[in-house]
PDB file of N, CA and C and ligand atoms in Angstrom:
ATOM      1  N   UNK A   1     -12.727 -37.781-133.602  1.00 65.00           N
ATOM      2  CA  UNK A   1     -11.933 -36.546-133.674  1.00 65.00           C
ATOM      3  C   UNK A   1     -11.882 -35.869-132.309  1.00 65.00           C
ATOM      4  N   UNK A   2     -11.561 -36.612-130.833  1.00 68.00           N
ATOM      5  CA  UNK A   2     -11.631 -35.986-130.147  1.00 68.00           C
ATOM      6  C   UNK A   2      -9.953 -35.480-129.599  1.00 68.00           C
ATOM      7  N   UNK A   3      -9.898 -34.183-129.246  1.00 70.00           N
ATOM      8  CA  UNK A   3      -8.431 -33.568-128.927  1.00 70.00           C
ATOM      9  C   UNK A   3      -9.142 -33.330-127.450  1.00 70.00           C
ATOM     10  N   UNK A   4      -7.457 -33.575-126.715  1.00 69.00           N
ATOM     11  CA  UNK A   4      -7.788 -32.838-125.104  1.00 69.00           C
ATOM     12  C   UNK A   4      -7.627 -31.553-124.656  1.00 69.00           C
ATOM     13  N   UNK A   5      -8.106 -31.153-124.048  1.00 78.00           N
ATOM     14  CA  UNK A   5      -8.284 -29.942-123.826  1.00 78.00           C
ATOM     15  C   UNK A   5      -6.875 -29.471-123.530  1.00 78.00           C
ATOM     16  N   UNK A   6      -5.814 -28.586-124.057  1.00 75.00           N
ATOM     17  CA  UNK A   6      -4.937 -28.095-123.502  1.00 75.00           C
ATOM     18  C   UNK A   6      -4.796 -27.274-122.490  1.00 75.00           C
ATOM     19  N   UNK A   7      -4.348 -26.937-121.368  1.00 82.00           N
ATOM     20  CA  UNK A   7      -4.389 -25.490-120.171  1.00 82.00           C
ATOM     21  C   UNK A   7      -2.768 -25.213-120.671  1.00 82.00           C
ATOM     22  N   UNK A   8      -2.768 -23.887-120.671  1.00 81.00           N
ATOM     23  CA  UNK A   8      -1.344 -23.452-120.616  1.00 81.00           C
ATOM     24  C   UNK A   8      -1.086 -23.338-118.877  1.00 81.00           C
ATOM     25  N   UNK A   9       0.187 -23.400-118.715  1.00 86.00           N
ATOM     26  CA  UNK A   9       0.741 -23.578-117.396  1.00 86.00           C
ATOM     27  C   UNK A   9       1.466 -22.413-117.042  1.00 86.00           C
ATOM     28  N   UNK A  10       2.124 -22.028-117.931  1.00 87.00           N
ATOM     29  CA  UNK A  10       2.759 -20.897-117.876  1.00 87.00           C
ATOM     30  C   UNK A  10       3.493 -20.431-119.234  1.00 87.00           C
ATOM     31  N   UNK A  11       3.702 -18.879-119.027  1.00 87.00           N
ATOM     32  CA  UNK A  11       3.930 -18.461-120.066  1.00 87.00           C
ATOM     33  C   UNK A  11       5.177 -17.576-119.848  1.00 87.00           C
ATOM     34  N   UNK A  12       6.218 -17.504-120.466  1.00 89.00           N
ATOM     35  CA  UNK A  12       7.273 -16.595-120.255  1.00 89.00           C
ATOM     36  C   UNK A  12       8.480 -16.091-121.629  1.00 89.00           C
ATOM     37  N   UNK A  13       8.592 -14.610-121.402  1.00 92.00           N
ATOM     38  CA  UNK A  13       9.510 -14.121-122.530  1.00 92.00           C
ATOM     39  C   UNK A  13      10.668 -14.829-122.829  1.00 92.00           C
ATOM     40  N   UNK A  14      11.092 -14.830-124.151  1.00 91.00           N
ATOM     41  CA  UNK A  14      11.988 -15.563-124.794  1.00 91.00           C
ATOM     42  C   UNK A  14      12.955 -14.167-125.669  1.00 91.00           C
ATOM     43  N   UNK A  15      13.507 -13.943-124.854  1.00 92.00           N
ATOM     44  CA  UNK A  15      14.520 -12.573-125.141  1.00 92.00           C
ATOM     45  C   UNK A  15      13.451 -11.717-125.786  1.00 92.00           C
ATOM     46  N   UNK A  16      12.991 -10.499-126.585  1.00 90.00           N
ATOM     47  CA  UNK A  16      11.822 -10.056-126.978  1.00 90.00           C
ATOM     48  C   UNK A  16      11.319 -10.085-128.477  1.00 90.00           C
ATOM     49  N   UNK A  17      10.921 -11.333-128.919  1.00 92.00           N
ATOM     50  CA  UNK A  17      11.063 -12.078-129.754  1.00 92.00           C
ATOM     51  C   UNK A  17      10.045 -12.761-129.769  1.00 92.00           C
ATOM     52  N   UNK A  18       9.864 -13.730-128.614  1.00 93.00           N
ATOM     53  CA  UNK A  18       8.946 -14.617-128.796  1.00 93.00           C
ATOM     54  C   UNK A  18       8.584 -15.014-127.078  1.00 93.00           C
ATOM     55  N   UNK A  19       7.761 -15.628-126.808  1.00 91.00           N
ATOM     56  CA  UNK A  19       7.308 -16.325-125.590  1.00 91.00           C
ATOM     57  C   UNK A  19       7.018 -17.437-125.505  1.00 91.00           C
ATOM     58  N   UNK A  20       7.642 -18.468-124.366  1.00 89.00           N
ATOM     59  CA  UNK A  20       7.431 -19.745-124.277  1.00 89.00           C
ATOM     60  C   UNK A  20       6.385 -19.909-123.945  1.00 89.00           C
ATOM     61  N   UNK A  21       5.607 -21.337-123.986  1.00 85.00           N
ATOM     62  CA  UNK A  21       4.569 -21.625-123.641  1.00 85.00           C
ATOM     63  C   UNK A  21       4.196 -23.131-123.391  1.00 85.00           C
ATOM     64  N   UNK A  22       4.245 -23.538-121.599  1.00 87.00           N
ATOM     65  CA  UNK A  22       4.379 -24.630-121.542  1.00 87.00           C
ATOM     66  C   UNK A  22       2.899 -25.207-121.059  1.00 87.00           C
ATOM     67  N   UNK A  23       2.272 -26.348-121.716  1.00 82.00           N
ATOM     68  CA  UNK A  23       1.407 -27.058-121.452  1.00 82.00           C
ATOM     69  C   UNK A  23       0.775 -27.693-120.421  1.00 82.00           C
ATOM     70  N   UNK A  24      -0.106 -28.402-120.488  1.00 84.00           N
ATOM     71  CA  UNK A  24      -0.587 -29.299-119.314  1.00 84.00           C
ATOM     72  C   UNK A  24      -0.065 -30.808-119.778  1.00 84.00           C
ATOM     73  N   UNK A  25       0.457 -30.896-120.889  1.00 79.00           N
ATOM     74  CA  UNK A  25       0.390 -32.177-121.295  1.00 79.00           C
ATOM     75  C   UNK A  25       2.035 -32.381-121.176  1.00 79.00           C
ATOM     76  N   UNK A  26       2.440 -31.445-120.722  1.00 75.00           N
ATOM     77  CA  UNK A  26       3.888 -31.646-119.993  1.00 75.00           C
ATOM     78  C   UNK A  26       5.126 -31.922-121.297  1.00 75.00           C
ATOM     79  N   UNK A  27       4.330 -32.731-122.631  1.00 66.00           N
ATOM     80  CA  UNK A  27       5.584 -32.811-123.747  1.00 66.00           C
ATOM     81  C   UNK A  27       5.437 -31.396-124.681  1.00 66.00           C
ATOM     82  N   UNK A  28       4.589 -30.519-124.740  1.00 61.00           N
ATOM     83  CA  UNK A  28       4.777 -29.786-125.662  1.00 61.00           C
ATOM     84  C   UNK A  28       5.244 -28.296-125.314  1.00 61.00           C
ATOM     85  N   UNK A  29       6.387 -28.162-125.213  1.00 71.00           N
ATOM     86  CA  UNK A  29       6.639 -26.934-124.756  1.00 71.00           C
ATOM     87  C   UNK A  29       7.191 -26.412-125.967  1.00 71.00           C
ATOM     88  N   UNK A  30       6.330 -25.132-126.587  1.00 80.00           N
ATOM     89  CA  UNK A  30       6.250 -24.613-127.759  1.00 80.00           C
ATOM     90  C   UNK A  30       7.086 -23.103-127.482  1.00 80.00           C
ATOM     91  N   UNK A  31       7.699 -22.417-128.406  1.00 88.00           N
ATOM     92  CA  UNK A  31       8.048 -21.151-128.057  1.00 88.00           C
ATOM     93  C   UNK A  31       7.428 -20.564-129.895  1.00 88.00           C
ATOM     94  N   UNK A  32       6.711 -19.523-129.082  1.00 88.00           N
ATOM     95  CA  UNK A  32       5.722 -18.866-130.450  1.00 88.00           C
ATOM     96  C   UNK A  32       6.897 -17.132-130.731  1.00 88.00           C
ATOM     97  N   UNK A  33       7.003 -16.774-131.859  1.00 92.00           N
ATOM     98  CA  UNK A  33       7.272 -15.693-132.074  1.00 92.00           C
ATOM     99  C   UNK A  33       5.807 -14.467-131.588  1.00 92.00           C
ATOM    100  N   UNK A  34       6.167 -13.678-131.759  1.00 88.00           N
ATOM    101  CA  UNK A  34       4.957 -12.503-131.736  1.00 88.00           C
ATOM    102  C   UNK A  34       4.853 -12.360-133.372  1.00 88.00           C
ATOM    103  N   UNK A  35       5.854 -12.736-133.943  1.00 87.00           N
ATOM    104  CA  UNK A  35       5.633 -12.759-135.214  1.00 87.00           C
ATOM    105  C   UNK A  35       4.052 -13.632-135.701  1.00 87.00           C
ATOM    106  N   UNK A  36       4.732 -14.995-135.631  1.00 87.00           N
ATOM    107  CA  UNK A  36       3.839 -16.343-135.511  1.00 87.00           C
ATOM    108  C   UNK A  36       2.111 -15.798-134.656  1.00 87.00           C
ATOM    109  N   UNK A  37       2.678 -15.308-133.606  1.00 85.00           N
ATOM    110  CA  UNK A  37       0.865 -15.304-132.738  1.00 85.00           C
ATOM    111  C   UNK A  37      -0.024 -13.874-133.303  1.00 85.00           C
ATOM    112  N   UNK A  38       0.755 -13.313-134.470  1.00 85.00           N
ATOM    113  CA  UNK A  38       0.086 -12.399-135.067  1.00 85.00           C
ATOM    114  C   UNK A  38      -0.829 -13.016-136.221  1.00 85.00           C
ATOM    115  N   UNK A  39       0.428 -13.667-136.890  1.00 86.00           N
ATOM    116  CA  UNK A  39      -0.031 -14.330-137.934  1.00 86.00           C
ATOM    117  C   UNK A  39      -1.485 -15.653-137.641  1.00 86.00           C
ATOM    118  N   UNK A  40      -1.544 -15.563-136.610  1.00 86.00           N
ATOM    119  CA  UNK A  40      -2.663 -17.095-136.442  1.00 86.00           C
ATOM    120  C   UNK A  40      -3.623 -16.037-135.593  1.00 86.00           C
ATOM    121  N   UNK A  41      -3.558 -15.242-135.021  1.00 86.00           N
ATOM    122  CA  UNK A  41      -4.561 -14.449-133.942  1.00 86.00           C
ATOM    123  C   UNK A  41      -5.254 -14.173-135.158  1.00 86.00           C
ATOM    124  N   UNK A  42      -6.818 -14.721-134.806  1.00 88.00           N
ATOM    125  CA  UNK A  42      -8.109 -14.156-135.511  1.00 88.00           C
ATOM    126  C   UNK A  42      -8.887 -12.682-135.007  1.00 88.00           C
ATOM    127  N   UNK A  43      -8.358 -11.990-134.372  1.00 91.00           N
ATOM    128  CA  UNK A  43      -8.702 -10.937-133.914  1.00 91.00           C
ATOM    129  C   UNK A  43      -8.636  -9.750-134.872  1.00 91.00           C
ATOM    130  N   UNK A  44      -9.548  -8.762-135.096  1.00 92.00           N
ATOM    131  CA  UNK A  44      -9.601  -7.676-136.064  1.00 92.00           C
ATOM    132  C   UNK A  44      -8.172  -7.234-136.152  1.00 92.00           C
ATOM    133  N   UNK A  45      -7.465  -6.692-134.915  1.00 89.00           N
ATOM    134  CA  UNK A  45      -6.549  -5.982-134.931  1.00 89.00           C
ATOM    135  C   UNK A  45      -5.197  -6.486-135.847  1.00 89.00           C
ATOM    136  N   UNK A  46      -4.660  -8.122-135.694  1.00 87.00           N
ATOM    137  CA  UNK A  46      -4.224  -8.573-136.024  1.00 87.00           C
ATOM    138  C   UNK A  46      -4.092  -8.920-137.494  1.00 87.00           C
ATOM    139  N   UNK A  47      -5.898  -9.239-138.205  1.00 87.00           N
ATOM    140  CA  UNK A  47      -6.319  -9.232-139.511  1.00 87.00           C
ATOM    141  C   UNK A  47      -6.096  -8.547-140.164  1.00 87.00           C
ATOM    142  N   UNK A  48      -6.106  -6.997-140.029  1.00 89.00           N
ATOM    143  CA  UNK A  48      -6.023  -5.899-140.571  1.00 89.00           C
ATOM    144  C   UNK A  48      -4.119  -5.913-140.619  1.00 89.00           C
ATOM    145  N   UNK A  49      -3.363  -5.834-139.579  1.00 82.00           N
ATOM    146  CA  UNK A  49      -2.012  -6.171-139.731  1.00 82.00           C
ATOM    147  C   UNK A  49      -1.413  -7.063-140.823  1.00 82.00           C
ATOM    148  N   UNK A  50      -1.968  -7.995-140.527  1.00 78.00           N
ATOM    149  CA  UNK A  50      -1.725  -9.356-141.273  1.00 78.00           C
ATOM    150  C   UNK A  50      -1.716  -8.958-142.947  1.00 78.00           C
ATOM    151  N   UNK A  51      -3.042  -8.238-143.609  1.00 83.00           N
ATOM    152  CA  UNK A  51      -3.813  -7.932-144.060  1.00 83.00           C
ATOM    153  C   UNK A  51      -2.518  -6.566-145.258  1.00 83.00           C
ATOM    154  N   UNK A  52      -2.176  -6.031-144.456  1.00 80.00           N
ATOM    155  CA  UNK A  52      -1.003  -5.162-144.618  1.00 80.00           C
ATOM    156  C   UNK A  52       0.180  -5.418-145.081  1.00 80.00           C
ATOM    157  N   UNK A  53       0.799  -6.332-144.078  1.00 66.00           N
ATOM    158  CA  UNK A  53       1.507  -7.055-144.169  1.00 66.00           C
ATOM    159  C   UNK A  53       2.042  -7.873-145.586  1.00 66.00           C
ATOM    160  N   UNK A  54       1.068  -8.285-146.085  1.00 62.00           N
ATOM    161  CA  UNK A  54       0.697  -8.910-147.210  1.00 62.00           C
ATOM    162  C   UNK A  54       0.948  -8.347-148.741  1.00 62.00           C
ATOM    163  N   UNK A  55       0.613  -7.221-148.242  1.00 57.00           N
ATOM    164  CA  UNK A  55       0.448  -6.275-149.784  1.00 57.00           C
ATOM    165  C   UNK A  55       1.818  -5.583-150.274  1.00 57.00           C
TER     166      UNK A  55
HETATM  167 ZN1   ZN B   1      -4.844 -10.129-132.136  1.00 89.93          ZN
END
């Protein structure tokens, strides 16, 4: 089960919506909503949102 370590390379706005996010591994260039990086961020602030969100 070993995965490689990813580095992000850079990161940049995607109209204000979402932000690209391109890799070290050069094929995965992902574009995340703020929607999306709320929903997966394990951080209190986010949980509690999320959490809200929900109900
Ligand atoms: Zn968060």
């Amino acid at each position: 089960m070993f995965k490689p370590r990813l580095k992000m390379l850079g990161v940049e706005p995607v109209g204000n919506y979402a932000i690209r996010i391109s890799w070290s591994d050069g094929h995965s260039t992902g574009i995340y909503s703020y929607d999306h990086l709320r929903r997966i961020c394990p951080c209190e602030e986010c949980r509690a949102a999320n959490e809200e969100g929900q109900e």
